[in-house]
PDB file of C-alpha atoms in Angstrom:
ATOM      1  CA  MET A   1     -17.873   8.359   2.290  1.00 90.00           C
ATOM      2  CA  ASP A   2     -18.842  11.905   1.404  1.00 96.00           C
ATOM      3  CA  TRP A   3     -21.088  14.009   3.613  1.00 97.00           C
ATOM      4  CA  PRO A   4     -24.385  13.530   1.728  1.00 97.00           C
ATOM      5  CA  ALA A   5     -23.798   9.768   1.708  1.00 98.00           C
ATOM      6  CA  LEU A   6     -23.003   9.719   5.426  1.00 98.00           C
ATOM      7  CA  ARG A   7     -26.135  11.694   6.240  1.00 97.00           C
ATOM      8  CA  HIS A   8     -28.146   9.249   4.160  1.00 97.00           C
ATOM      9  CA  GLU A   9     -26.587   6.271   5.941  1.00 98.00           C
ATOM     10  CA  VAL A  10     -27.500   7.652   9.372  1.00 98.00           C
ATOM     11  CA  VAL A  11     -31.102   8.338   8.367  1.00 98.00           C
ATOM     12  CA  ASP A  12     -31.436   5.006   6.547  1.00 98.00           C
ATOM     13  CA  SER A  13     -29.943   3.024   9.444  1.00 98.00           C
ATOM     14  CA  THR A  14     -32.266   4.830  11.835  1.00 98.00           C
ATOM     15  CA  GLY A  15     -35.219   3.697   9.754  1.00 98.00           C
ATOM     16  CA  ARG A  16     -33.966   0.108   9.719  1.00 98.00           C
ATOM     17  CA  VAL A  17     -33.553   0.153  13.499  1.00 98.00           C
ATOM     18  CA  GLY A  18     -37.060   1.607  13.768  1.00 98.00           C
ATOM     19  CA  ASP A  19     -38.411  -1.316  11.746  1.00 98.00           C
ATOM     20  CA  LEU A  20     -36.702  -3.768  14.114  1.00 98.00           C
ATOM     21  CA  LEU A  21     -38.159  -2.043  17.160  1.00 98.00           C
ATOM     22  CA  ARG A  22     -41.653  -2.128  15.675  1.00 98.00           C
ATOM     23  CA  SER A  23     -41.347  -5.826  14.795  1.00 97.00           C
ATOM     24  CA  ALA A  24     -40.088  -6.934  18.214  1.00 98.00           C
ATOM     25  CA  PRO A  25     -42.808  -9.088  19.839  1.00 97.00           C
ATOM     26  CA  ASP A  26     -41.621  -8.543  23.423  1.00 97.00           C
ATOM     27  CA  PRO A  27     -40.313  -5.113  24.495  1.00 97.00           C
ATOM     28  CA  ALA A  28     -39.144  -6.666  27.774  1.00 97.00           C
ATOM     29  CA  ALA A  29     -36.919  -9.286  26.130  1.00 98.00           C
ATOM     30  CA  VAL A  30     -33.244  -8.911  27.073  1.00 98.00           C
ATOM     31  CA  VAL A  31     -30.974  -8.146  24.102  1.00 98.00           C
ATOM     32  CA  PRO A  32     -27.672 -10.104  24.267  1.00 97.00           C
ATOM     33  CA  PRO A  33     -24.859  -9.356  24.904  1.00 96.00           C
ATOM     34  CA  LEU A  34     -26.395  -6.463  26.859  1.00 95.00           C
ATOM     35  CA  THR A  35     -28.479  -6.483  30.002  1.00 95.00           C
ATOM     36  CA  TRP A  36     -30.886  -3.996  28.404  1.00 96.00           C
ATOM     37  CA  THR A  37     -34.302  -4.959  27.113  1.00 97.00           C
ATOM     38  CA  VAL A  38     -35.519  -4.200  23.597  1.00 98.00           C
ATOM     39  CA  ALA A  39     -37.285  -1.098  24.916  1.00 98.00           C
ATOM     40  CA  GLU A  40     -34.160   0.027  26.766  1.00 97.00           C
ATOM     41  CA  VAL A  41     -32.059  -0.329  23.605  1.00 98.00           C
ATOM     42  CA  GLY A  42     -34.610   1.878  21.865  1.00 98.00           C
ATOM     43  CA  ALA A  43     -34.428   4.377  24.719  1.00 98.00           C
ATOM     44  CA  HIS A  44     -30.630   4.392  24.539  1.00 97.00           C
ATOM     45  CA  LEU A  45     -30.660   5.144  20.828  1.00 98.00           C
ATOM     46  CA  LEU A  46     -33.289   7.854  21.281  1.00 98.00           C
ATOM     47  CA  SER A  47     -31.110   9.456  23.969  1.00 97.00           C
ATOM     48  CA  LEU A  48     -28.232   9.891  21.513  1.00 97.00           C
ATOM     49  CA  PRO A  49     -29.492  12.768  19.337  1.00 97.00           C
ATOM     50  CA  ARG A  50     -30.682  14.475  22.530  1.00 97.00           C
ATOM     51  CA  ARG A  51     -27.243  14.119  24.126  1.00 96.00           C
ATOM     52  CA  TYR A  52     -25.372  15.219  21.032  1.00 96.00           C
ATOM     53  CA  ARG A  53     -27.590  18.259  20.621  1.00 95.00           C
ATOM     54  CA  ALA A  54     -27.030  19.139  24.290  1.00 95.00           C
ATOM     55  CA  GLN A  55     -23.254  18.940  23.811  1.00 94.00           C
ATOM     56  CA  MET A  56     -23.440  21.354  20.901  1.00 93.00           C
ATOM     57  CA  GLU A  57     -25.463  23.809  22.979  1.00 93.00           C
ATOM     58  CA  ALA A  58     -23.783  23.433  26.404  1.00 93.00           C
ATOM     59  CA  PRO A  59     -20.647  21.251  26.440  1.00 93.00           C
ATOM     60  CA  THR A  60     -19.858  19.134  29.487  1.00 93.00           C
ATOM     61  CA  PRO A  61     -16.749  17.099  30.413  1.00 93.00           C
ATOM     62  CA  PHE A  62     -16.470  13.422  29.616  1.00 91.00           C
ATOM     63  CA  PRO A  63     -18.455  11.476  32.241  1.00 90.00           C
ATOM     64  CA  GLY A  64     -16.596   9.734  35.017  1.00 86.00           C
ATOM     65  CA  SER A  65     -18.546   6.543  34.360  1.00 89.00           C
ATOM     66  CA  MET A  66     -19.948   5.968  30.896  1.00 89.00           C
ATOM     67  CA  SER A  67     -22.043   3.007  32.023  1.00 89.00           C
ATOM     68  CA  ALA A  68     -23.682   5.076  34.754  1.00 93.00           C
ATOM     69  CA  PHE A  69     -24.122   7.961  32.323  1.00 93.00           C
ATOM     70  CA  ASN A  70     -25.805   5.676  29.790  1.00 92.00           C
ATOM     71  CA  GLY A  71     -28.107   4.312  32.478  1.00 93.00           C
ATOM     72  CA  ALA A  72     -29.179   7.772  33.582  1.00 94.00           C
ATOM     73  CA  ALA A  73     -29.724   8.879  29.980  1.00 93.00           C
ATOM     74  CA  ASN A  74     -31.874   5.808  29.300  1.00 92.00           C
ATOM     75  CA  ASP A  75     -33.947   6.453  32.426  1.00 93.00           C
ATOM     76  CA  ALA A  76     -34.555  10.033  31.270  1.00 94.00           C
ATOM     77  CA  VAL A  77     -36.328   8.764  28.141  1.00 95.00           C
ATOM     78  CA  GLU A  78     -39.975   8.499  29.116  1.00 94.00           C
ATOM     79  CA  LEU A  79     -41.064   6.156  26.312  1.00 93.00           C
ATOM     80  CA  ARG A  80     -41.015   2.365  26.541  1.00 95.00           C
ATOM     81  CA  ASP A  81     -43.505   1.450  23.827  1.00 97.00           C
ATOM     82  CA  THR A  82     -41.317   0.215  20.983  1.00 97.00           C
ATOM     83  CA  GLY A  83     -43.508   1.687  18.254  1.00 98.00           C
ATOM     84  CA  ALA A  84     -43.437   5.106  19.895  1.00 98.00           C
ATOM     85  CA  LEU A  85     -39.686   4.783  20.453  1.00 98.00           C
ATOM     86  CA  ALA A  86     -39.172   3.998  16.767  1.00 98.00           C
ATOM     87  CA  ASP A  87     -41.247   6.992  15.680  1.00 98.00           C
ATOM     88  CA  ALA A  88     -39.443   9.347  18.051  1.00 98.00           C
ATOM     89  CA  LEU A  89     -35.998   7.992  17.112  1.00 98.00           C
ATOM     90  CA  GLU A  90     -36.614   8.544  13.408  1.00 98.00           C
ATOM     91  CA  ALA A  91     -37.960  12.054  13.969  1.00 98.00           C
ATOM     92  CA  GLU A  92     -35.252  13.203  16.384  1.00 98.00           C
ATOM     93  CA  MET A  93     -32.307  11.643  14.564  1.00 98.00           C
ATOM     94  CA  GLY A  94     -33.530  13.201  11.330  1.00 97.00           C
ATOM     95  CA  ALA A  95     -33.839  16.605  13.011  1.00 97.00           C
ATOM     96  CA  PHE A  96     -30.358  16.217  14.482  1.00 97.00           C
ATOM     97  CA  MET A  97     -28.855  15.468  11.080  1.00 97.00           C
ATOM     98  CA  ASP A  98     -30.529  18.590   9.730  1.00 96.00           C
ATOM     99  CA  LEU A  99     -29.065  20.550  12.645  1.00 96.00           C
ATOM    100  CA  LEU A 100     -25.557  19.423  11.697  1.00 96.00           C
ATOM    101  CA  GLY A 101     -25.794  21.437   8.497  1.00 96.00           C
ATOM    102  CA  ASP A 102     -23.830  21.173   5.264  1.00 96.00           C
ATOM    103  CA  ASP A 103     -20.198  21.552   6.386  1.00 97.00           C
ATOM    104  CA  PRO A 104     -18.843  18.156   7.527  1.00 97.00           C
ATOM    105  CA  GLY A 105     -15.632  19.697   8.826  1.00 96.00           C
ATOM    106  CA  ALA A 106     -17.305  22.256  11.062  1.00 97.00           C
ATOM    107  CA  PRO A 107     -15.900  21.969  14.614  1.00 96.00           C
ATOM    108  CA  THR A 108     -18.279  21.080  17.396  1.00 96.00           C
ATOM    109  CA  PRO A 109     -17.752  20.329  21.113  1.00 95.00           C
ATOM    110  CA  PHE A 110     -18.149  16.770  22.296  1.00 94.00           C
ATOM    111  CA  TYR A 111     -17.561  15.860  25.952  1.00 93.00           C
ATOM    112  CA  GLY A 112     -14.442  17.877  26.655  1.00 89.00           C
ATOM    113  CA  MET A 113     -12.959  17.720  23.172  1.00 93.00           C
ATOM    114  CA  MET A 114     -13.519  19.429  19.848  1.00 95.00           C
ATOM    115  CA  HIS A 115     -14.839  17.031  17.250  1.00 96.00           C
ATOM    116  CA  SER A 116     -16.358  17.629  13.810  1.00 97.00           C
ATOM    117  CA  VAL A 117     -19.877  17.483  12.457  1.00 96.00           C
ATOM    118  CA  GLU A 118     -18.803  14.515  10.337  1.00 97.00           C
ATOM    119  CA  GLY A 119     -17.352  12.845  13.431  1.00 97.00           C
ATOM    120  CA  LEU A 120     -20.609  13.137  15.370  1.00 97.00           C
ATOM    121  CA  ALA A 121     -22.506  11.616  12.470  1.00 98.00           C
ATOM    122  CA  GLY A 122     -19.984   8.755  12.353  1.00 98.00           C
ATOM    123  CA  ILE A 123     -20.424   8.073  16.062  1.00 97.00           C
ATOM    124  CA  ALA A 124     -24.199   8.042  15.647  1.00 98.00           C
ATOM    125  CA  LEU A 125     -23.905   5.652  12.717  1.00 98.00           C
ATOM    126  CA  GLY A 126     -21.713   3.283  14.733  1.00 98.00           C
ATOM    127  CA  GLU A 127     -24.257   3.186  17.570  1.00 98.00           C
ATOM    128  CA  LEU A 128     -27.082   2.485  15.132  1.00 98.00           C
ATOM    129  CA  LEU A 129     -25.140  -0.254  13.349  1.00 98.00           C
ATOM    130  CA  VAL A 130     -24.056  -2.069  16.499  1.00 98.00           C
ATOM    131  CA  HIS A 131     -27.347  -1.909  18.362  1.00 98.00           C
ATOM    132  CA  GLY A 132     -29.217  -2.666  15.158  1.00 98.00           C
ATOM    133  CA  LEU A 133     -27.082  -5.807  14.941  1.00 98.00           C
ATOM    134  CA  ASP A 134     -27.986  -6.661  18.541  1.00 98.00           C
ATOM    135  CA  LEU A 135     -31.699  -6.355  17.812  1.00 98.00           C
ATOM    136  CA  ALA A 136     -31.459  -8.212  14.496  1.00 98.00           C
ATOM    137  CA  ARG A 137     -29.652 -11.142  16.116  1.00 98.00           C
ATOM    138  CA  LEU A 138     -32.322 -11.357  18.798  1.00 98.00           C
ATOM    139  CA  LEU A 139     -35.089 -11.299  16.184  1.00 98.00           C
ATOM    140  CA  GLY A 140     -33.325 -13.642  13.756  1.00 98.00           C
ATOM    141  CA  GLN A 141     -33.176 -11.040  11.004  1.00 98.00           C
ATOM    142  CA  PRO A 142     -30.294 -10.104   8.687  1.00 97.00           C
ATOM    143  CA  TRP A 143     -28.292  -6.976   9.442  1.00 98.00           C
ATOM    144  CA  PRO A 144     -25.534  -6.393   6.872  1.00 97.00           C
ATOM    145  CA  ILE A 145     -22.806  -3.863   7.644  1.00 98.00           C
ATOM    146  CA  THR A 146     -20.701  -2.586   4.745  1.00 98.00           C
ATOM    147  CA  PRO A 147     -17.017  -1.621   4.940  1.00 98.00           C
ATOM    148  CA  GLU A 148     -17.963   1.949   3.987  1.00 98.00           C
ATOM    149  CA  GLN A 149     -20.360   2.199   6.915  1.00 98.00           C
ATOM    150  CA  ALA A 150     -17.787   0.776   9.308  1.00 98.00           C
ATOM    151  CA  LEU A 151     -15.098   3.172   8.035  1.00 98.00           C
ATOM    152  CA  ALA A 152     -17.357   6.162   8.711  1.00 98.00           C
ATOM    153  CA  ALA A 153     -18.135   4.879  12.209  1.00 98.00           C
ATOM    154  CA  ILE A 154     -14.443   4.252  12.943  1.00 97.00           C
ATOM    155  CA  ALA A 155     -13.468   7.725  11.731  1.00 97.00           C
ATOM    156  CA  GLY A 156     -16.016   9.204  14.114  1.00 97.00           C
ATOM    157  CA  THR A 157     -15.061   7.055  17.076  1.00 96.00           C
ATOM    158  CA  LEU A 158     -11.239   6.952  16.922  1.00 96.00           C
ATOM    159  CA  PRO A 159     -10.695  10.608  17.979  1.00 96.00           C
ATOM    160  CA  THR A 160     -12.721   9.941  21.157  1.00 94.00           C
ATOM    161  CA  LEU A 161     -10.661   6.923  22.258  1.00 92.00           C
ATOM    162  CA  PRO A 162      -8.289   8.847  24.576  1.00 93.00           C
ATOM    163  CA  ASN A 163     -11.281   9.268  26.905  1.00 91.00           C
ATOM    164  CA  PHE A 164     -11.431   5.487  27.278  1.00 90.00           C
ATOM    165  CA  THR A 165      -7.723   4.868  27.888  1.00 91.00           C
ATOM    166  CA  ASP A 166      -6.976   2.354  30.622  1.00 90.00           C
ATOM    167  CA  ALA A 167      -4.069   4.059  32.382  1.00 90.00           C
ATOM    168  CA  SER A 168      -2.713   0.801  33.822  1.00 90.00           C
ATOM    169  CA  VAL A 169      -2.516  -0.776  30.349  1.00 90.00           C
ATOM    170  CA  ALA A 170      -1.084   2.403  28.837  1.00 91.00           C
ATOM    171  CA  ALA A 171       1.668   2.422  31.445  1.00 90.00           C
ATOM    172  CA  SER A 172       3.073  -0.813  30.010  1.00 88.00           C
ATOM    173  CA  GLY A 173       2.061  -0.178  26.410  1.00 90.00           C
ATOM    174  CA  ALA A 174       3.912   3.038  25.567  1.00 93.00           C
ATOM    175  CA  GLY A 175       4.683   3.388  21.880  1.00 95.00           C
ATOM    176  CA  THR A 176       3.487   4.620  18.507  1.00 97.00           C
ATOM    177  CA  TYR A 177       0.791   2.593  16.788  1.00 97.00           C
ATOM    178  CA  HIS A 178      -0.088   2.850  13.091  1.00 98.00           C
ATOM    179  CA  LEU A 179      -3.679   1.856  12.319  1.00 97.00           C
ATOM    180  CA  HIS A 180      -4.589   1.051   8.731  1.00 97.00           C
ATOM    181  CA  PRO A 181      -8.279   0.371   8.059  1.00 97.00           C
ATOM    182  CA  ARG A 182      -8.352  -1.426   4.718  1.00 97.00           C
ATOM    183  CA  GLY A 183      -9.880   0.959   2.223  1.00 96.00           C
ATOM    184  CA  GLY A 184      -9.708   3.940   4.591  1.00 96.00           C
ATOM    185  CA  ASP A 185      -7.403   6.599   6.009  1.00 95.00           C
ATOM    186  CA  ASP A 186      -4.372   5.831   8.180  1.00 98.00           C
ATOM    187  CA  TRP A 187      -4.357   6.804  11.860  1.00 98.00           C
ATOM    188  CA  THR A 188      -1.672   7.268  14.504  1.00 98.00           C
ATOM    189  CA  VAL A 189      -2.128   6.398  18.170  1.00 97.00           C
ATOM    190  CA  ARG A 190       0.622   7.551  20.535  1.00 97.00           C
ATOM    191  CA  VAL A 191       0.672   6.089  24.029  1.00 95.00           C
ATOM    192  CA  ALA A 192       2.829   7.692  26.718  1.00 94.00           C
ATOM    193  CA  GLU A 193       2.677   8.555  30.417  1.00 90.00           C
ATOM    194  CA  GLY A 194      -0.486   6.563  31.001  1.00 89.00           C
ATOM    195  CA  GLY A 195      -2.500   8.294  28.281  1.00 93.00           C
ATOM    196  CA  ALA A 196      -3.075   8.252  24.536  1.00 94.00           C
ATOM    197  CA  THR A 197      -3.527  10.661  21.638  1.00 95.00           C
ATOM    198  CA  VAL A 198      -5.113   9.887  18.277  1.00 96.00           C
ATOM    199  CA  SER A 199      -4.517  11.719  14.995  1.00 96.00           C
ATOM    200  CA  ARG A 200      -5.315  11.104  11.353  1.00 96.00           C
ATOM    201  CA  GLY A 201      -2.353  10.125   9.157  1.00 97.00           C
ATOM    202  CA  ARG A 202       0.493   7.636   9.094  1.00 97.00           C
ATOM    203  CA  PRO A 203       3.394   8.107  11.532  1.00 97.00           C
ATOM    204  CA  GLU A 204       6.937   8.454  10.224  1.00 95.00           C
ATOM    205  CA  ARG A 205       7.917   5.548  12.426  1.00 96.00           C
ATOM    206  CA  ALA A 206       5.719   3.080  14.284  1.00 97.00           C
ATOM    207  CA  ASP A 207       6.389   0.466  16.929  1.00 97.00           C
ATOM    208  CA  LEU A 208       3.380  -1.529  15.784  1.00 96.00           C
ATOM    209  CA  HIS A 209       1.396  -1.556  12.558  1.00 97.00           C
ATOM    210  CA  VAL A 210      -2.185  -2.836  12.611  1.00 96.00           C
ATOM    211  CA  SER A 211      -4.038  -3.514   9.367  1.00 97.00           C
ATOM    212  CA  PHE A 212      -7.671  -4.492   9.645  1.00 97.00           C
ATOM    213  CA  ASP A 213     -10.943  -5.156   7.943  1.00 98.00           C
ATOM    214  CA  PRO A 214     -13.115  -2.220   9.078  1.00 98.00           C
ATOM    215  CA  VAL A 215     -16.242  -4.245   9.860  1.00 98.00           C
ATOM    216  CA  ALA A 216     -14.305  -6.782  11.927  1.00 97.00           C
ATOM    217  CA  TYR A 217     -12.407  -4.043  13.765  1.00 95.00           C
ATOM    218  CA  MET A 218     -15.607  -2.187  14.616  1.00 96.00           C
ATOM    219  CA  LEU A 219     -17.301  -5.324  15.923  1.00 96.00           C
ATOM    220  CA  VAL A 220     -14.254  -6.302  17.974  1.00 94.00           C
ATOM    221  CA  GLY A 221     -14.082  -2.770  19.376  1.00 91.00           C
ATOM    222  CA  TYR A 222     -17.717  -2.972  20.457  1.00 93.00           C
ATOM    223  CA  GLN A 223     -17.123  -6.492  21.811  1.00 92.00           C
ATOM    224  CA  ARG A 224     -19.512  -8.045  19.310  1.00 95.00           C
ATOM    225  CA  ARG A 225     -16.847 -10.294  17.797  1.00 94.00           C
ATOM    226  CA  SER A 226     -13.953 -12.195  19.341  1.00 92.00           C
ATOM    227  CA  GLN A 227     -10.573 -10.537  18.918  1.00 89.00           C
ATOM    228  CA  TRP A 228      -8.948 -13.942  18.516  1.00 89.00           C
ATOM    229  CA  ARG A 229     -11.417 -14.929  15.802  1.00 92.00           C
ATOM    230  CA  ALA A 230     -10.530 -11.765  13.890  1.00 93.00           C
ATOM    231  CA  LEU A 231      -6.791 -12.357  14.353  1.00 91.00           C
ATOM    232  CA  LEU A 232      -6.892 -15.992  13.321  1.00 92.00           C
ATOM    233  CA  GLY A 233      -9.022 -15.149  10.291  1.00 95.00           C
ATOM    234  CA  GLY A 234      -6.598 -12.466   9.101  1.00 96.00           C
ATOM    235  CA  GLN A 235      -9.187  -9.729   9.570  1.00 96.00           C
ATOM    236  CA  ILE A 236      -6.788  -7.996  11.959  1.00 95.00           C
ATOM    237  CA  VAL A 237      -3.041  -8.301  11.319  1.00 96.00           C
ATOM    238  CA  ALA A 238      -0.295  -6.723  13.451  1.00 94.00           C
ATOM    239  CA  TRP A 239       3.466  -6.492  12.943  1.00 96.00           C
ATOM    240  CA  GLY A 240       6.370  -4.206  13.782  1.00 96.00           C
ATOM    241  CA  ARG A 241       9.455  -3.544  15.883  1.00 95.00           C
ATOM    242  CA  LYS A 242       7.566  -4.312  19.094  1.00 94.00           C
ATOM    243  CA  PRO A 243       5.062  -7.030  18.225  1.00 91.00           C
ATOM    244  CA  TRP A 244       4.213  -7.662  21.885  1.00 91.00           C
ATOM    245  CA  LEU A 245       2.428  -4.317  21.929  1.00 92.00           C
ATOM    246  CA  GLY A 246      -0.371  -5.963  19.954  1.00 87.00           C
ATOM    247  CA  LEU A 247      -1.568  -7.687  23.120  1.00 82.00           C
ATOM    248  CA  ARG A 248      -1.508  -4.365  24.999  1.00 85.00           C
ATOM    249  CA  PHE A 249      -3.359  -2.504  22.256  1.00 87.00           C
ATOM    250  CA  GLY A 250      -6.304  -4.869  22.382  1.00 82.00           C
ATOM    251  CA  LYS A 251      -6.845  -3.912  26.028  1.00 86.00           C
ATOM    252  CA  LEU A 252      -5.852  -0.254  25.857  1.00 88.00           C
ATOM    253  CA  PHE A 253      -9.310   1.224  25.484  1.00 87.00           C
ATOM    254  CA  ALA A 254     -12.180   0.101  27.677  1.00 80.00           C
ATOM    255  CA  GLU A 255     -15.565   1.641  28.524  1.00 74.00           C
ATOM    256  CA  ASN A 256     -15.504   2.994  32.061  1.00 65.00           C
TER     257      ASN A 256
END
């Protein structure tokens, strides 16, 4: 997905989420599989362009607890009326996309790492797609996700995964993993000494190859689809010299 298309997808998805928020009859209804209400999901999404802008202006390290960090960020959003949240989300996400400029490869700080403008947009798109799906399921409305959208979200999210490495899993899952999103770029994940690194490109030699449908992989990663359902349906396929690493990889990254 080129940069103009990605910018369009973020703005368009923001508008679709805004429509869901406005149509929700009960702002206090809990949105499965979360414990957040409809209004709190809106507050979370509104916090994102504010957080990303803050990182660009004054970078901070990756939070010790992402769940606690999310809770504090949600509490800092003063709005709880879903119509007002939708209006503010559309305005602030649009302004943030304008702030990102015209160079998708421009480096920008992001919680202790250097990311790219394109990467930040991909992360934002992933959040909008997943939480839009949550709201749509609650409201009984369709919420299609295309492979192109999922690929952009994955490309934004993968470089941040080392922050979520479970050291205990990594200790028994050392190796080189080749990730192949169908229709997208190859990625290499190297796990060693209780940590992980992620880079774009195919490794010369891999202990485990993982080929996957991008939509299924994204939903499994966000715990919106069963890993076993994706495996049994052929949406995620793993093979290689050390096939047992497939079980480790599924547990390697977890939100703290």
